[in-house]
PDB file of C-alpha atoms in Angstrom:
ATOM      1  CA  UNK B  29    -111.502  25.583  39.987  1.00 56.00           C
ATOM      2  CA  UNK B  30    -107.904  26.775  40.250  1.00 65.00           C
ATOM      3  CA  UNK B  31    -105.009  24.449  41.076  1.00 65.00           C
ATOM      4  CA  UNK B  32    -104.614  25.998  44.519  1.00 67.00           C
ATOM      5  CA  UNK B  33    -108.332  25.514  45.198  1.00 67.00           C
ATOM      6  CA  UNK B  34    -108.155  21.871  44.155  1.00 66.00           C
ATOM      7  CA  UNK B  35    -105.161  21.296  46.423  1.00 65.00           C
ATOM      8  CA  UNK B  36    -106.870  22.966  49.367  1.00 69.00           C
ATOM      9  CA  UNK B  37    -109.974  20.803  48.895  1.00 68.00           C
ATOM     10  CA  UNK B  38    -108.069  17.522  48.626  1.00 67.00           C
ATOM     11  CA  UNK B  39    -108.041  15.040  51.490  1.00 72.00           C
ATOM     12  CA  UNK B  40    -105.257  15.192  54.086  1.00 80.00           C
ATOM     13  CA  UNK B  41    -103.451  12.128  52.722  1.00 80.00           C
ATOM     14  CA  UNK B  42    -103.485  13.483  49.161  1.00 79.00           C
ATOM     15  CA  UNK B  43    -102.215  16.837  50.423  1.00 83.00           C
ATOM     16  CA  UNK B  44     -99.359  15.056  52.221  1.00 89.00           C
ATOM     17  CA  UNK B  45     -98.532  13.215  48.995  1.00 87.00           C
ATOM     18  CA  UNK B  46     -98.468  16.515  47.120  1.00 86.00           C
ATOM     19  CA  UNK B  47     -96.259  18.072  49.782  1.00 91.00           C
ATOM     20  CA  UNK B  48     -93.826  15.164  49.563  1.00 93.00           C
ATOM     21  CA  UNK B  49     -93.673  15.515  45.788  1.00 92.00           C
ATOM     22  CA  UNK B  50     -93.070  19.258  46.018  1.00 92.00           C
ATOM     23  CA  UNK B  51     -90.222  18.661  48.478  1.00 95.00           C
ATOM     24  CA  UNK B  52     -88.703  16.037  46.175  1.00 94.00           C
ATOM     25  CA  UNK B  53     -89.006  18.422  43.244  1.00 94.00           C
ATOM     26  CA  UNK B  54     -87.342  21.298  45.107  1.00 95.00           C
ATOM     27  CA  UNK B  55     -84.467  19.094  46.303  1.00 96.00           C
ATOM     28  CA  UNK B  56     -83.976  17.569  42.859  1.00 95.00           C
ATOM     29  CA  UNK B  57     -83.861  21.024  41.253  1.00 96.00           C
ATOM     30  CA  UNK B  58     -81.267  22.048  43.846  1.00 96.00           C
ATOM     31  CA  UNK B  59     -79.040  19.126  42.879  1.00 96.00           C
ATOM     32  CA  UNK B  60     -79.717  19.653  39.183  1.00 96.00           C
ATOM     33  CA  UNK B  61     -78.259  23.170  39.378  1.00 96.00           C
ATOM     34  CA  UNK B  62     -75.418  22.076  41.681  1.00 95.00           C
ATOM     35  CA  UNK B  63     -74.378  19.224  39.385  1.00 96.00           C
ATOM     36  CA  UNK B  64     -74.733  21.388  36.282  1.00 95.00           C
ATOM     37  CA  UNK B  65     -72.305  23.970  37.664  1.00 95.00           C
ATOM     38  CA  UNK B  66     -69.969  21.246  38.945  1.00 94.00           C
ATOM     39  CA  UNK B  67     -69.824  19.391  35.604  1.00 95.00           C
ATOM     40  CA  UNK B  68     -69.441  22.648  33.697  1.00 94.00           C
ATOM     41  CA  UNK B  69     -66.502  23.576  35.944  1.00 93.00           C
ATOM     42  CA  UNK B  70     -64.986  20.111  35.436  1.00 93.00           C
ATOM     43  CA  UNK B  71     -65.136  20.540  31.651  1.00 92.00           C
ATOM     44  CA  UNK B  72     -63.545  23.987  31.894  1.00 92.00           C
ATOM     45  CA  UNK B  73     -60.778  22.870  34.278  1.00 91.00           C
ATOM     46  CA  UNK B  74     -59.999  19.816  32.158  1.00 91.00           C
ATOM     47  CA  UNK B  75     -59.702  21.838  28.973  1.00 92.00           C
ATOM     48  CA  UNK B  76     -57.554  24.505  30.624  1.00 90.00           C
ATOM     49  CA  UNK B  77     -55.137  22.005  32.151  1.00 90.00           C
ATOM     50  CA  UNK B  78     -54.860  19.940  28.978  1.00 90.00           C
ATOM     51  CA  UNK B  79     -53.890  23.038  26.993  1.00 90.00           C
ATOM     52  CA  UNK B  80     -51.297  23.952  29.613  1.00 89.00           C
ATOM     53  CA  UNK B  81     -49.970  20.396  29.827  1.00 88.00           C
ATOM     54  CA  UNK B  82     -49.575  19.929  26.078  1.00 88.00           C
ATOM     55  CA  UNK B  83     -48.033  23.349  25.594  1.00 86.00           C
ATOM     56  CA  UNK B  84     -44.655  21.754  26.288  1.00 78.00           C
ATOM     57  CA  UNK B  85     -43.943  23.266  29.701  1.00 76.00           C
ATOM     58  CA  UNK B  86     -41.670  21.732  32.323  1.00 82.00           C
ATOM     59  CA  UNK B  87     -43.321  18.930  34.297  1.00 86.00           C
ATOM     60  CA  UNK B  88     -41.684  19.965  37.568  1.00 86.00           C
ATOM     61  CA  UNK B  89     -43.010  23.509  37.227  1.00 86.00           C
ATOM     62  CA  UNK B  90     -46.450  22.191  36.363  1.00 87.00           C
ATOM     63  CA  UNK B  91     -46.334  19.811  39.327  1.00 86.00           C
ATOM     64  CA  UNK B  92     -45.343  22.549  41.780  1.00 88.00           C
ATOM     65  CA  UNK B  93     -48.188  24.718  40.522  1.00 85.00           C
ATOM     66  CA  UNK B  94     -50.665  21.853  40.867  1.00 82.00           C
ATOM     67  CA  UNK B  95     -49.423  20.953  44.355  1.00 82.00           C
ATOM     68  CA  UNK B  96     -49.638  24.566  45.540  1.00 81.00           C
ATOM     69  CA  UNK B  97     -53.286  24.891  44.454  1.00 77.00           C
ATOM     70  CA  UNK B  98     -54.444  21.325  45.034  1.00 73.00           C
ATOM     71  CA  UNK B  99     -57.634  22.299  46.873  1.00 74.00           C
ATOM     72  CA  UNK B 100     -58.768  24.579  44.064  1.00 78.00           C
ATOM     73  CA  UNK B 101     -57.427  22.444  41.214  1.00 80.00           C
ATOM     74  CA  UNK B 102     -59.592  20.533  38.783  1.00 85.00           C
ATOM     75  CA  UNK B 103     -59.906  16.761  38.738  1.00 89.00           C
ATOM     76  CA  UNK B 104     -57.436  16.156  35.929  1.00 91.00           C
ATOM     77  CA  UNK B 105     -54.870  18.415  37.604  1.00 92.00           C
ATOM     78  CA  UNK B 106     -55.143  16.425  40.839  1.00 92.00           C
ATOM     79  CA  UNK B 107     -54.708  13.215  38.829  1.00 93.00           C
ATOM     80  CA  UNK B 108     -51.527  14.620  37.303  1.00 93.00           C
ATOM     81  CA  UNK B 109     -50.257  15.830  40.675  1.00 93.00           C
ATOM     82  CA  UNK B 110     -50.789  12.471  42.406  1.00 92.00           C
ATOM     83  CA  UNK B 111     -49.223  10.530  39.537  1.00 93.00           C
ATOM     84  CA  UNK B 112     -46.143  12.730  39.261  1.00 92.00           C
ATOM     85  CA  UNK B 113     -45.662  12.818  43.040  1.00 92.00           C
ATOM     86  CA  UNK B 114     -45.699   9.027  43.194  1.00 92.00           C
ATOM     87  CA  UNK B 115     -43.397   8.845  40.166  1.00 91.00           C
ATOM     88  CA  UNK B 116     -40.862  11.142  41.882  1.00 90.00           C
ATOM     89  CA  UNK B 117     -40.934   9.149  45.136  1.00 91.00           C
ATOM     90  CA  UNK B 118     -40.535   5.774  43.476  1.00 90.00           C
ATOM     91  CA  UNK B 119     -37.801   6.919  41.107  1.00 87.00           C
ATOM     92  CA  UNK B 120     -35.729   8.050  44.112  1.00 85.00           C
ATOM     93  CA  UNK B 121     -36.108   4.640  45.786  1.00 85.00           C
ATOM     94  CA  UNK B 122     -36.144   2.110  42.970  1.00 79.00           C
ATOM     95  CA  UNK B 123     -34.601   1.421  39.579  1.00 80.00           C
ATOM     96  CA  UNK B 124     -37.381  -0.918  38.497  1.00 84.00           C
ATOM     97  CA  UNK B 125     -38.994   1.036  35.669  1.00 86.00           C
ATOM     98  CA  UNK B 126     -42.053  -1.178  35.477  1.00 88.00           C
ATOM     99  CA  UNK B 127     -42.735  -0.809  39.219  1.00 90.00           C
ATOM    100  CA  UNK B 128     -42.330   2.966  39.022  1.00 89.00           C
ATOM    101  CA  UNK B 129     -44.812   3.325  36.163  1.00 91.00           C
ATOM    102  CA  UNK B 130     -47.222   0.889  37.772  1.00 93.00           C
ATOM    103  CA  UNK B 131     -47.120   2.765  41.083  1.00 92.00           C
ATOM    104  CA  UNK B 132     -47.690   6.077  39.355  1.00 93.00           C
ATOM    105  CA  UNK B 133     -50.586   4.614  37.401  1.00 93.00           C
ATOM    106  CA  UNK B 134     -52.189   3.229  40.576  1.00 94.00           C
ATOM    107  CA  UNK B 135     -51.904   6.624  42.280  1.00 94.00           C
ATOM    108  CA  UNK B 136     -53.589   8.313  39.319  1.00 94.00           C
ATOM    109  CA  UNK B 137     -56.282   5.630  39.196  1.00 95.00           C
ATOM    110  CA  UNK B 138     -57.097   6.110  42.899  1.00 95.00           C
ATOM    111  CA  UNK B 139     -57.381   9.880  42.439  1.00 93.00           C
ATOM    112  CA  UNK B 140     -59.515   9.399  39.349  1.00 94.00           C
ATOM    113  CA  UNK B 141     -61.916   7.188  41.291  1.00 95.00           C
ATOM    114  CA  UNK B 142     -62.308   9.864  43.965  1.00 94.00           C
ATOM    115  CA  UNK B 143     -62.940  12.510  41.326  1.00 94.00           C
ATOM    116  CA  UNK B 144     -65.516  10.353  39.540  1.00 94.00           C
ATOM    117  CA  UNK B 145     -67.250   9.529  42.824  1.00 95.00           C
ATOM    118  CA  UNK B 146     -67.513  13.240  43.555  1.00 94.00           C
ATOM    119  CA  UNK B 147     -68.965  13.954  40.101  1.00 94.00           C
ATOM    120  CA  UNK B 148     -71.460  11.091  40.409  1.00 94.00           C
ATOM    121  CA  UNK B 149     -72.576  12.006  43.938  1.00 93.00           C
ATOM    122  CA  UNK B 150     -76.351  12.540  44.284  1.00 93.00           C
ATOM    123  CA  UNK B 151     -77.093  11.291  40.774  1.00 94.00           C
ATOM    124  CA  UNK B 152     -78.753   8.290  42.422  1.00 94.00           C
ATOM    125  CA  UNK B 153     -81.185  10.703  44.120  1.00 95.00           C
ATOM    126  CA  UNK B 154     -82.185  12.160  40.753  1.00 95.00           C
ATOM    127  CA  UNK B 155     -82.674   8.652  39.376  1.00 95.00           C
ATOM    128  CA  UNK B 156     -84.816   7.726  42.387  1.00 95.00           C
ATOM    129  CA  UNK B 157     -87.001  10.828  42.030  1.00 95.00           C
ATOM    130  CA  UNK B 158     -87.404  10.160  38.324  1.00 94.00           C
ATOM    131  CA  UNK B 159     -88.550   6.585  38.862  1.00 94.00           C
ATOM    132  CA  UNK B 160     -90.544   6.904  42.099  1.00 94.00           C
ATOM    133  CA  UNK B 161     -92.273  10.300  41.867  1.00 93.00           C
ATOM    134  CA  UNK B 162     -94.864   9.242  39.233  1.00 92.00           C
ATOM    135  CA  UNK B 163     -95.908   6.279  41.389  1.00 93.00           C
ATOM    136  CA  UNK B 164     -96.187   8.450  44.482  1.00 91.00           C
ATOM    137  CA  UNK B 165     -98.389  10.832  42.510  1.00 89.00           C
ATOM    138  CA  UNK B 166    -100.413   7.905  41.184  1.00 89.00           C
ATOM    139  CA  UNK B 167    -100.965   6.685  44.741  1.00 87.00           C
ATOM    140  CA  UNK B 168    -102.364  10.095  45.686  1.00 84.00           C
ATOM    141  CA  UNK B 169    -104.581  10.051  42.599  1.00 83.00           C
ATOM    142  CA  UNK B 170    -105.954   6.593  43.313  1.00 86.00           C
ATOM    143  CA  UNK B 171    -106.667   7.518  46.914  1.00 81.00           C
ATOM    144  CA  UNK B 172    -108.410  10.743  45.880  1.00 79.00           C
ATOM    145  CA  UNK B 173    -110.564   8.952  43.284  1.00 80.00           C
ATOM    146  CA  UNK B 174    -111.531   6.350  45.886  1.00 79.00           C
ATOM    147  CA  UNK B 175    -112.699   9.128  48.186  1.00 74.00           C
ATOM    148  CA  UNK B 176    -114.606  10.792  45.334  1.00 71.00           C
ATOM    149  CA  UNK B 177    -116.517   7.631  44.495  1.00 72.00           C
ATOM    150  CA  UNK B 178    -117.056   6.802  48.155  1.00 71.00           C
ATOM    151  CA  UNK B 179    -118.781  10.163  48.496  1.00 65.00           C
ATOM    152  CA  UNK B 180    -121.386   8.996  45.974  1.00 66.00           C
ATOM    153  CA  UNK B 181    -122.774   6.670  48.628  1.00 63.00           C
ATOM    154  CA  UNK B 182    -124.382   9.674  50.327  1.00 63.00           C
ATOM    155  CA  UNK B 183    -125.788  11.118  47.092  1.00 60.00           C
ATOM    156  CA  UNK B 184    -129.203  10.021  45.901  1.00 58.00           C
ATOM    157  CA  UNK B 185    -128.617  11.059  42.293  1.00 59.00           C
ATOM    158  CA  UNK B 186    -125.116  10.319  41.000  1.00 54.00           C
ATOM    159  CA  UNK B 187    -123.742  12.414  38.172  1.00 58.00           C
ATOM    160  CA  UNK B 188    -120.412  13.358  36.665  1.00 58.00           C
ATOM    161  CA  UNK B 189    -120.657  16.749  38.346  1.00 58.00           C
ATOM    162  CA  UNK B 190    -120.719  14.987  41.708  1.00 57.00           C
ATOM    163  CA  UNK B 191    -117.352  13.263  41.261  1.00 62.00           C
ATOM    164  CA  UNK B 192    -115.604  15.665  38.875  1.00 65.00           C
ATOM    165  CA  UNK B 193    -114.170  17.949  41.610  1.00 63.00           C
ATOM    166  CA  UNK B 194    -112.819  14.988  43.583  1.00 66.00           C
ATOM    167  CA  UNK B 195    -111.259  13.413  40.495  1.00 74.00           C
ATOM    168  CA  UNK B 196    -109.736  16.748  39.490  1.00 72.00           C
ATOM    169  CA  UNK B 197    -108.221  17.140  42.959  1.00 73.00           C
ATOM    170  CA  UNK B 198    -106.762  13.648  42.750  1.00 74.00           C
ATOM    171  CA  UNK B 199    -105.268  14.149  39.296  1.00 82.00           C
ATOM    172  CA  UNK B 200    -103.290  17.124  40.565  1.00 82.00           C
ATOM    173  CA  UNK B 201    -101.138  14.645  42.517  1.00 84.00           C
ATOM    174  CA  UNK B 202    -100.211  12.827  39.302  1.00 87.00           C
ATOM    175  CA  UNK B 203     -99.401  16.132  37.596  1.00 88.00           C
ATOM    176  CA  UNK B 204     -97.093  17.158  40.450  1.00 89.00           C
ATOM    177  CA  UNK B 205     -95.479  13.711  40.354  1.00 91.00           C
ATOM    178  CA  UNK B 206     -94.719  14.099  36.651  1.00 93.00           C
ATOM    179  CA  UNK B 207     -93.455  17.643  37.231  1.00 92.00           C
ATOM    180  CA  UNK B 208     -90.973  16.248  39.771  1.00 92.00           C
ATOM    181  CA  UNK B 209     -89.976  13.194  37.725  1.00 94.00           C
ATOM    182  CA  UNK B 210     -89.439  14.540  34.200  1.00 95.00           C
ATOM    183  CA  UNK B 211     -86.681  17.100  34.982  1.00 95.00           C
ATOM    184  CA  UNK B 212     -84.938  14.582  37.257  1.00 95.00           C
ATOM    185  CA  UNK B 213     -84.859  11.926  34.519  1.00 96.00           C
ATOM    186  CA  UNK B 214     -83.658  14.372  31.853  1.00 96.00           C
ATOM    187  CA  UNK B 215     -80.966  15.763  34.145  1.00 96.00           C
ATOM    188  CA  UNK B 216     -79.828  12.297  35.240  1.00 96.00           C
ATOM    189  CA  UNK B 217     -79.410  11.088  31.655  1.00 96.00           C
ATOM    190  CA  UNK B 218     -77.602  14.262  30.603  1.00 96.00           C
ATOM    191  CA  UNK B 219     -75.277  14.322  33.606  1.00 96.00           C
ATOM    192  CA  UNK B 220     -74.458  10.623  33.245  1.00 96.00           C
ATOM    193  CA  UNK B 221     -73.470  11.204  29.626  1.00 96.00           C
ATOM    194  CA  UNK B 222     -71.332  14.228  30.496  1.00 95.00           C
ATOM    195  CA  UNK B 223     -69.599  12.443  33.372  1.00 95.00           C
ATOM    196  CA  UNK B 224     -68.824   9.452  31.142  1.00 95.00           C
ATOM    197  CA  UNK B 225     -67.162  11.810  28.654  1.00 95.00           C
ATOM    198  CA  UNK B 226     -65.091  13.395  31.427  1.00 95.00           C
ATOM    199  CA  UNK B 227     -64.093   9.912  32.611  1.00 94.00           C
ATOM    200  CA  UNK B 228     -62.914   9.048  29.092  1.00 95.00           C
ATOM    201  CA  UNK B 229     -60.779  12.187  29.017  1.00 94.00           C
ATOM    202  CA  UNK B 230     -59.300  11.247  32.395  1.00 94.00           C
ATOM    203  CA  UNK B 231     -58.474   7.740  31.109  1.00 94.00           C
ATOM    204  CA  UNK B 232     -56.878   9.096  27.945  1.00 94.00           C
ATOM    205  CA  UNK B 233     -54.785  11.574  29.917  1.00 93.00           C
ATOM    206  CA  UNK B 234     -53.537   8.891  32.301  1.00 93.00           C
ATOM    207  CA  UNK B 235     -52.463   6.638  29.445  1.00 93.00           C
ATOM    208  CA  UNK B 236     -50.682   9.446  27.628  1.00 92.00           C
ATOM    209  CA  UNK B 237     -49.061  10.740  30.815  1.00 91.00           C
ATOM    210  CA  UNK B 238     -47.871   7.213  31.690  1.00 91.00           C
ATOM    211  CA  UNK B 239     -46.168   7.033  28.293  1.00 90.00           C
ATOM    212  CA  UNK B 240     -44.461  10.373  28.949  1.00 89.00           C
ATOM    213  CA  UNK B 241     -43.241   9.185  32.356  1.00 89.00           C
ATOM    214  CA  UNK B 242     -41.943   5.985  30.780  1.00 88.00           C
ATOM    215  CA  UNK B 243     -39.888   8.016  28.309  1.00 85.00           C
ATOM    216  CA  UNK B 244     -38.440  10.031  31.222  1.00 80.00           C
ATOM    217  CA  UNK B 245     -37.008   6.817  32.676  1.00 77.00           C
ATOM    218  CA  UNK B 246     -34.970   5.934  29.606  1.00 68.00           C
TER     219      UNK B 246
END
């Protein structure tokens, strides 16, 4: 009894459950690869910009470069660009140093929130697949076992061989549910950890950049 044979012999409802789980698995794997590449790019862009920023270059030159390539820039570069742009505008209009730094910090914080939202997008789907898929598979298993035992009503001599195929068909649903859930849970936990680390680097950069801007006002 191959897996494909067991699936083909399962009841319609169990087959629909299996199909749903396969679809969830395919979609979750799609987002797993998408988020992996996105987070990897975020790490690379953050490291590259931090090296360039701390190399001692001119802030105006760095700002013009960031503004010219804003669509292709990394998250930390967009945070720098928004903060320095707001700093330049406020410094031309006001002499209140505290208000200038506070405005620049708010601009960077707003950009950081957008960047973090983008990194965290679709993680909730992976968490949902990881928590729900085993129960969906279990539902298909329970339904298949019910059908297997109900079939014993028409059998004069009940034996394990009579219900074994039906039980095996039903258990395939649980196996597919676990196959969909386990990678989603592992990926969700890993991505959440990586995104938290990126968020910490963003926070550290904003604090250090705010101190640099404050020194420019003296």
